CSV table of C-alpha atoms and ligand atoms in Angstrom, one decimal:
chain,number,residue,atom,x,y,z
A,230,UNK,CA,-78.3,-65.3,-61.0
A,231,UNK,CA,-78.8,-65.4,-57.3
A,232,UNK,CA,-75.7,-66.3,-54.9
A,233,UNK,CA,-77.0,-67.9,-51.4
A,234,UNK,CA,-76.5,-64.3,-49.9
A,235,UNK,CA,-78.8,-62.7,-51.8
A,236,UNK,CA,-81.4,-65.6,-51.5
A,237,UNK,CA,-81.0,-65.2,-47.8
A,238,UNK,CA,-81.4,-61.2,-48.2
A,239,UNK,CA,-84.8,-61.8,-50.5
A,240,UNK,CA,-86.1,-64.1,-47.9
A,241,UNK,CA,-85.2,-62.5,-44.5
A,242,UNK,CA,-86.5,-59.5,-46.4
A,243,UNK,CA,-89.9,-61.2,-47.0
A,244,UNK,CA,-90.1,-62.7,-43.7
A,245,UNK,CA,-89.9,-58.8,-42.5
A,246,UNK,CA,-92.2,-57.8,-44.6
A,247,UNK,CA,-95.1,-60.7,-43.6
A,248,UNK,CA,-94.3,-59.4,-40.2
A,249,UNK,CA,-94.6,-56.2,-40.6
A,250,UNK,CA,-98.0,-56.3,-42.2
A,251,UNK,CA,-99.1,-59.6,-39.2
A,252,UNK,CA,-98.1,-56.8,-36.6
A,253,UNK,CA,-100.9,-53.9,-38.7
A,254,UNK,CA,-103.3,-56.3,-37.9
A,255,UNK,CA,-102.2,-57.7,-35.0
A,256,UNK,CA,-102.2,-53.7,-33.6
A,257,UNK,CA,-105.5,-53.1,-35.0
A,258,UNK,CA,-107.4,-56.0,-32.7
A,259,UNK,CA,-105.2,-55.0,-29.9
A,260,UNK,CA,-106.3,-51.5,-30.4
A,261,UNK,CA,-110.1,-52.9,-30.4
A,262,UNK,CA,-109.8,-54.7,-27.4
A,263,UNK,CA,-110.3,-52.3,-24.7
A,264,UNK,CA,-112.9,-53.3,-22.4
A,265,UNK,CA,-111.2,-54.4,-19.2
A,266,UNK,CA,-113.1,-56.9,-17.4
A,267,UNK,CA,-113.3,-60.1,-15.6
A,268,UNK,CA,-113.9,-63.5,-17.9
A,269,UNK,CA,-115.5,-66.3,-17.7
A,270,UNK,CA,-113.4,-69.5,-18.8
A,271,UNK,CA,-115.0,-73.0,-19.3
A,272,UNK,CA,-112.1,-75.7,-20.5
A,273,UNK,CA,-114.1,-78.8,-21.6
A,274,UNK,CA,-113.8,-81.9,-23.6
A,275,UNK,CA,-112.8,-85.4,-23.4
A,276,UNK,CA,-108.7,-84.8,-22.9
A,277,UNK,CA,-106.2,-84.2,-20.5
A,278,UNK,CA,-105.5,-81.1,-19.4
A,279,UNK,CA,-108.2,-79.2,-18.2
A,280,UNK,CA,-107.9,-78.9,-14.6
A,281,UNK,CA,-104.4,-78.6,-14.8
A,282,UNK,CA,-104.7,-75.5,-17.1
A,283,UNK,CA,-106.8,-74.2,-14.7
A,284,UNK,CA,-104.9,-74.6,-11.6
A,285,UNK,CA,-102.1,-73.4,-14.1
A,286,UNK,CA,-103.9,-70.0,-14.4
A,287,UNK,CA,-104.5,-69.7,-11.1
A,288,UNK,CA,-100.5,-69.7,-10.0
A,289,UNK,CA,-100.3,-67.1,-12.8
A,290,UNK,CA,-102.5,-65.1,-11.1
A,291,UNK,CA,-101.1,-65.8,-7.5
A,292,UNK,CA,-97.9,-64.7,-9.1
A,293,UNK,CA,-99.2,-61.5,-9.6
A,294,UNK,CA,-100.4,-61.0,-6.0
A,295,UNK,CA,-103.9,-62.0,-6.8
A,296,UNK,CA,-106.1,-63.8,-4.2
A,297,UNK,CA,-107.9,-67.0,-5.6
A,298,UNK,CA,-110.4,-69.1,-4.5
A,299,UNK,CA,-111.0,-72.8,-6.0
A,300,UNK,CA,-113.6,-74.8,-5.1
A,301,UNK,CA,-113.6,-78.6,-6.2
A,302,UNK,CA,-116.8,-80.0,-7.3
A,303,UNK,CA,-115.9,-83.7,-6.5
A,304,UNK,CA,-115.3,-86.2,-3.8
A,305,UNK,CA,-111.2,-86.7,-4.5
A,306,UNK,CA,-110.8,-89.7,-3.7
A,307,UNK,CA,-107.0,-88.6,-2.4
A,308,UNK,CA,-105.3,-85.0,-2.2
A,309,UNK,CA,-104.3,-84.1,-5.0
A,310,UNK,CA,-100.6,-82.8,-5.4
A,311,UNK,CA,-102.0,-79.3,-6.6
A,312,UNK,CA,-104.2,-79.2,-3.4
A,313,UNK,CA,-100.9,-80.0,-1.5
A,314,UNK,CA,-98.9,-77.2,-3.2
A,315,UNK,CA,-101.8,-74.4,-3.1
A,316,UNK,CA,-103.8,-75.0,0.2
A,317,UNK,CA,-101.2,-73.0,2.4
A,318,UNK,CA,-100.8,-70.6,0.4
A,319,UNK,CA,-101.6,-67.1,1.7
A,320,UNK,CA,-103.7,-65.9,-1.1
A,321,UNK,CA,-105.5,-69.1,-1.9
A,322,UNK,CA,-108.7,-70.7,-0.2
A,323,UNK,CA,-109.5,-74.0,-1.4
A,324,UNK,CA,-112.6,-76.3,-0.8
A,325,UNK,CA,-112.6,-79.9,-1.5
A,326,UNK,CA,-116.6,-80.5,-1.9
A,327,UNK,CA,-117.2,-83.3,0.6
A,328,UNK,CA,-114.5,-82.5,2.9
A,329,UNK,CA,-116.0,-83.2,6.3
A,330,UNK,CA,-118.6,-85.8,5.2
A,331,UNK,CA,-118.5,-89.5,5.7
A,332,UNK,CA,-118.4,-90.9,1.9
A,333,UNK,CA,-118.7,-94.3,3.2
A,334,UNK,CA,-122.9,-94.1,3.1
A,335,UNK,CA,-122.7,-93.3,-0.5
A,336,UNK,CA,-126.2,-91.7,-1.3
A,337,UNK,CA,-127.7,-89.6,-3.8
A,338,UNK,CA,-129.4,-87.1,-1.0
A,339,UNK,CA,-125.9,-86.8,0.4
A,340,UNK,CA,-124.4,-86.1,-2.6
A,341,UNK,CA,-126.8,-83.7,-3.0
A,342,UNK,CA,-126.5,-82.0,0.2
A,343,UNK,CA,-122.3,-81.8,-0.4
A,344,UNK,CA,-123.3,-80.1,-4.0
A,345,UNK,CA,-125.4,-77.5,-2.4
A,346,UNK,CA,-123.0,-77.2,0.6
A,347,UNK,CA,-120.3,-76.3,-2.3
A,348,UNK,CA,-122.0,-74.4,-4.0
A,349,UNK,CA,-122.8,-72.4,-1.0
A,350,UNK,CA,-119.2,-71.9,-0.5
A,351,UNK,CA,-119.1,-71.2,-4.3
A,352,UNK,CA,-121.6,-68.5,-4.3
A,353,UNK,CA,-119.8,-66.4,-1.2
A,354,UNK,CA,-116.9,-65.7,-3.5
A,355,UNK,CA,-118.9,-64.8,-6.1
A,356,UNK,CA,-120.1,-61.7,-4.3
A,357,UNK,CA,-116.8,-60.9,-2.6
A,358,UNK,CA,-114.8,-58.6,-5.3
A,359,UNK,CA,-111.7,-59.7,-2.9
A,360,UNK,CA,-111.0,-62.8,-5.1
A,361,UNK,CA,-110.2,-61.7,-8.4
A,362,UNK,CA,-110.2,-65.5,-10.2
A,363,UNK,CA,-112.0,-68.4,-8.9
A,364,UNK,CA,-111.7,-71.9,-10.3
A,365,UNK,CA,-114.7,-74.3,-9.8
A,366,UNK,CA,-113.5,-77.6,-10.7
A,367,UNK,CA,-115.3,-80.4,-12.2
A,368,UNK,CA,-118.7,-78.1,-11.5
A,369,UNK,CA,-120.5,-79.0,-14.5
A,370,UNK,CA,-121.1,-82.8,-13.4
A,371,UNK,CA,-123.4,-80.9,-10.8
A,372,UNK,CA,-125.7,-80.3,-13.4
A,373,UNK,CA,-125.4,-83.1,-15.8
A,374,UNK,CA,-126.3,-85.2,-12.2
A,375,UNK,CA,-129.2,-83.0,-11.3
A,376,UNK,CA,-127.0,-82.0,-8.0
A,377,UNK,CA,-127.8,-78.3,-8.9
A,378,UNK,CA,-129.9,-76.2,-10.8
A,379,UNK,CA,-128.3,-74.3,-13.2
A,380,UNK,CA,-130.5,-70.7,-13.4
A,381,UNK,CA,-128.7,-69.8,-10.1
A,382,UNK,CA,-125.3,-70.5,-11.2
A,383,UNK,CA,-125.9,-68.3,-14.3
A,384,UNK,CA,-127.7,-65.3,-12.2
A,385,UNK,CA,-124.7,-65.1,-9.6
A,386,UNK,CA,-122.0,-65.4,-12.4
A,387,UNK,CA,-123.6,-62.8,-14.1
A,388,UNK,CA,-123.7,-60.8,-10.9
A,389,UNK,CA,-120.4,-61.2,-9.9
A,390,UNK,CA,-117.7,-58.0,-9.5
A,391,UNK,CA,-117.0,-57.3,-12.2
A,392,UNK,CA,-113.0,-58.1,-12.4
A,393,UNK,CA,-113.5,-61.5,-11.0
A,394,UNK,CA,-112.0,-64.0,-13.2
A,395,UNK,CA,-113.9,-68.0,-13.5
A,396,UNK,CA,-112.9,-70.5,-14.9
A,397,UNK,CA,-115.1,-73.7,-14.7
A,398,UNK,CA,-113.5,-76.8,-15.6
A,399,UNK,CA,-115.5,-80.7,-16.9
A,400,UNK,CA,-115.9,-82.6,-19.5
A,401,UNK,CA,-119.3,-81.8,-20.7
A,402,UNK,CA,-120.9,-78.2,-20.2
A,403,UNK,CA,-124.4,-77.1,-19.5
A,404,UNK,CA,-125.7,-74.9,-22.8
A,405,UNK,CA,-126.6,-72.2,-20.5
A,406,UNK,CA,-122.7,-71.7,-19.4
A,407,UNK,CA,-121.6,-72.1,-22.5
A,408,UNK,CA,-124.2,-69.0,-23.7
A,409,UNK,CA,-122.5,-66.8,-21.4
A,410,UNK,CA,-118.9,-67.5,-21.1
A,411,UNK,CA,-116.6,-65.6,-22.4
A,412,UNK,CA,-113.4,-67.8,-23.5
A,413,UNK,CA,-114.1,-71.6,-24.3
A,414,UNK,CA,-111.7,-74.1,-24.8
A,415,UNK,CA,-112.3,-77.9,-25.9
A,416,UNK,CA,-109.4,-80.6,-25.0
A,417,UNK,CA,-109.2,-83.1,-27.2
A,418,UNK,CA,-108.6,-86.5,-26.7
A,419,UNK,CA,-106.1,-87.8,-29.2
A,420,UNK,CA,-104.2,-90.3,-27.2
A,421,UNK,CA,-104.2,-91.2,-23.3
A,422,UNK,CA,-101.0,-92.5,-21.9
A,423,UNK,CA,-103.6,-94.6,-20.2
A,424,UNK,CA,-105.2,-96.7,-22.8
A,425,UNK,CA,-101.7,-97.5,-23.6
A,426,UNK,CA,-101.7,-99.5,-20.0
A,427,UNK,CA,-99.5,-96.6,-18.1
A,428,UNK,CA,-100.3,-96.8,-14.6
A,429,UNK,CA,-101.5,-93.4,-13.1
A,430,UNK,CA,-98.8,-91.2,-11.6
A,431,UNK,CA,-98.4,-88.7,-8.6
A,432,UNK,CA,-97.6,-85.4,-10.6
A,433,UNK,CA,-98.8,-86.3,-13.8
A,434,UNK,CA,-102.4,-87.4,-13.3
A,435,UNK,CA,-103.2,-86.1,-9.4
B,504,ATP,P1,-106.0,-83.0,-15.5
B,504,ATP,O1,-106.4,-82.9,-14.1
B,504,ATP,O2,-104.9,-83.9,-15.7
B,504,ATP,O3,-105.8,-81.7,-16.2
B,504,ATP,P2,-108.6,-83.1,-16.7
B,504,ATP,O4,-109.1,-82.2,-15.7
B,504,ATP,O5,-108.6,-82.6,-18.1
B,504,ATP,O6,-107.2,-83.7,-16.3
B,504,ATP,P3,-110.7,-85.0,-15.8
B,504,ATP,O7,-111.8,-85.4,-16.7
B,504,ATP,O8,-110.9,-84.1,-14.7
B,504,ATP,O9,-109.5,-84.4,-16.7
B,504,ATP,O10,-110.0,-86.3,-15.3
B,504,ATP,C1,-109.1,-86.3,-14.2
B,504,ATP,C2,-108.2,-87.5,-14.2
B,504,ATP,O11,-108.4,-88.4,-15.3
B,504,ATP,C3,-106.7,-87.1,-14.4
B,504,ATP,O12,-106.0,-88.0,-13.6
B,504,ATP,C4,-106.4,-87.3,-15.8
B,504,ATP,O13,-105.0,-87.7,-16.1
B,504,ATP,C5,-107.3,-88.5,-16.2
B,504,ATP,N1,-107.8,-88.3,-17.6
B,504,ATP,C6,-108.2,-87.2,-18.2
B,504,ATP,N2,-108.5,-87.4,-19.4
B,504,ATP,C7,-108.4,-88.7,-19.6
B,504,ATP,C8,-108.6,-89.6,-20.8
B,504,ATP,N3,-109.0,-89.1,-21.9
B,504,ATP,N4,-108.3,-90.9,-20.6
B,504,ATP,C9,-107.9,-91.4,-19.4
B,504,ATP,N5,-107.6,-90.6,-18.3
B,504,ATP,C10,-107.9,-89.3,-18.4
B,505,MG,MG1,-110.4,-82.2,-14.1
């Protein structure tokens, strides 16, 4: 017969035991991973959540005295509240693609020319081993739109210092990224406060 104290003795002791062995392997991979190196990050997919986790890594690494650069591959059509938070801070540049342009003539040769112009921008900090993560927001539209070619992108990623941390955030991702990045993450869409008729919200949604 087992009283409720020994039931509670057999399980804790199991629970210690599963950990115990979870911790061997959980050791073991640690153990394996020794290469210290930047990554490169792409967060993709259809749900909510990507640039924020982004912009979410990058105050972790602020918080540890890191200097980040972000460089946002879309017009914004209004600052966003993470842009208001992060642009005056001392350790972070950030470039809004089209900043400076007049967006009223809406044309595909100025769009290009603002793509390029970013990526300009974009390629800089990837050859200054000051910036140890750099976020490029919404950059893979630029090559699902034809804005830029991809074969660049890839050559200075690959030639980048070598503890610089990107992450590159959209919805869709050109193959070749996807070939060479490091960490990939897909957000779901499962449900969009949205479709349910909730109006957009400073803080939650920009
Ligand atoms: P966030 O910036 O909130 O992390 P995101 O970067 O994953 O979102 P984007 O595709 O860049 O998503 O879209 C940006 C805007 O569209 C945000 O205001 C976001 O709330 C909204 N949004 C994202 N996913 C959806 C969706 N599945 N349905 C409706 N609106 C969405
Ligand atoms: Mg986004």
């Amino acid at each position: 017969m087992t009283d409720d104290s020994t039931l509670h003795d057999s399980k804790a002791s199991s629970h210690q035991a599963r950990m115990a062995a979870r911790k061997v392997v959980m050791d073991k991979k640690i153990a394996k991973a020794t290469e210290e190196r930047g990554v490169l990050i792409l967060l993709k997919g259809n749900g909510k959540g990507k640039s924020s986790s982004a912009f979410g890594t990058m105050a972790r690494s602020a918080g540890h005295g890191q200097r980040c650069g972000v460089i946002q591959f879309s017009k914004g059509r209004m600052e966003t509240g993470e842009y208001k938070f992060f642009r005056d801070h001392p350790l972070i540049d950030w470039k809004v693609m089209g900043h400076g342009f007049t967006w009223e003539t809406q044309s595909k040769e100025r769009d290009i020319e603002a793509a390029q112009q970013a990526w300009a921008a974009a390629e800089k900090l990837l050859r200054d081993d000051r910036y140890q993560i750099l976020v490029f927001d919404e950059m893979s539209y630029m090559f699902k739109y034809g804005y830029l070619d991809v074969e660049p992108v890839i050559e200075a990623l690959k030639n980048r210092p070598k503890m610089q941390n990107v992450i590159i955030t959209g919805r869709t991702m050109a193959l070749p990224l996807q070939d060479i990045a490091d960490t990939i993450s897909v957000v779901q869409d499962e449900r969009h406060a949205f479709r349910l008729g909730v109006k957009a919200q400073p803080g939650i949604e920009f």
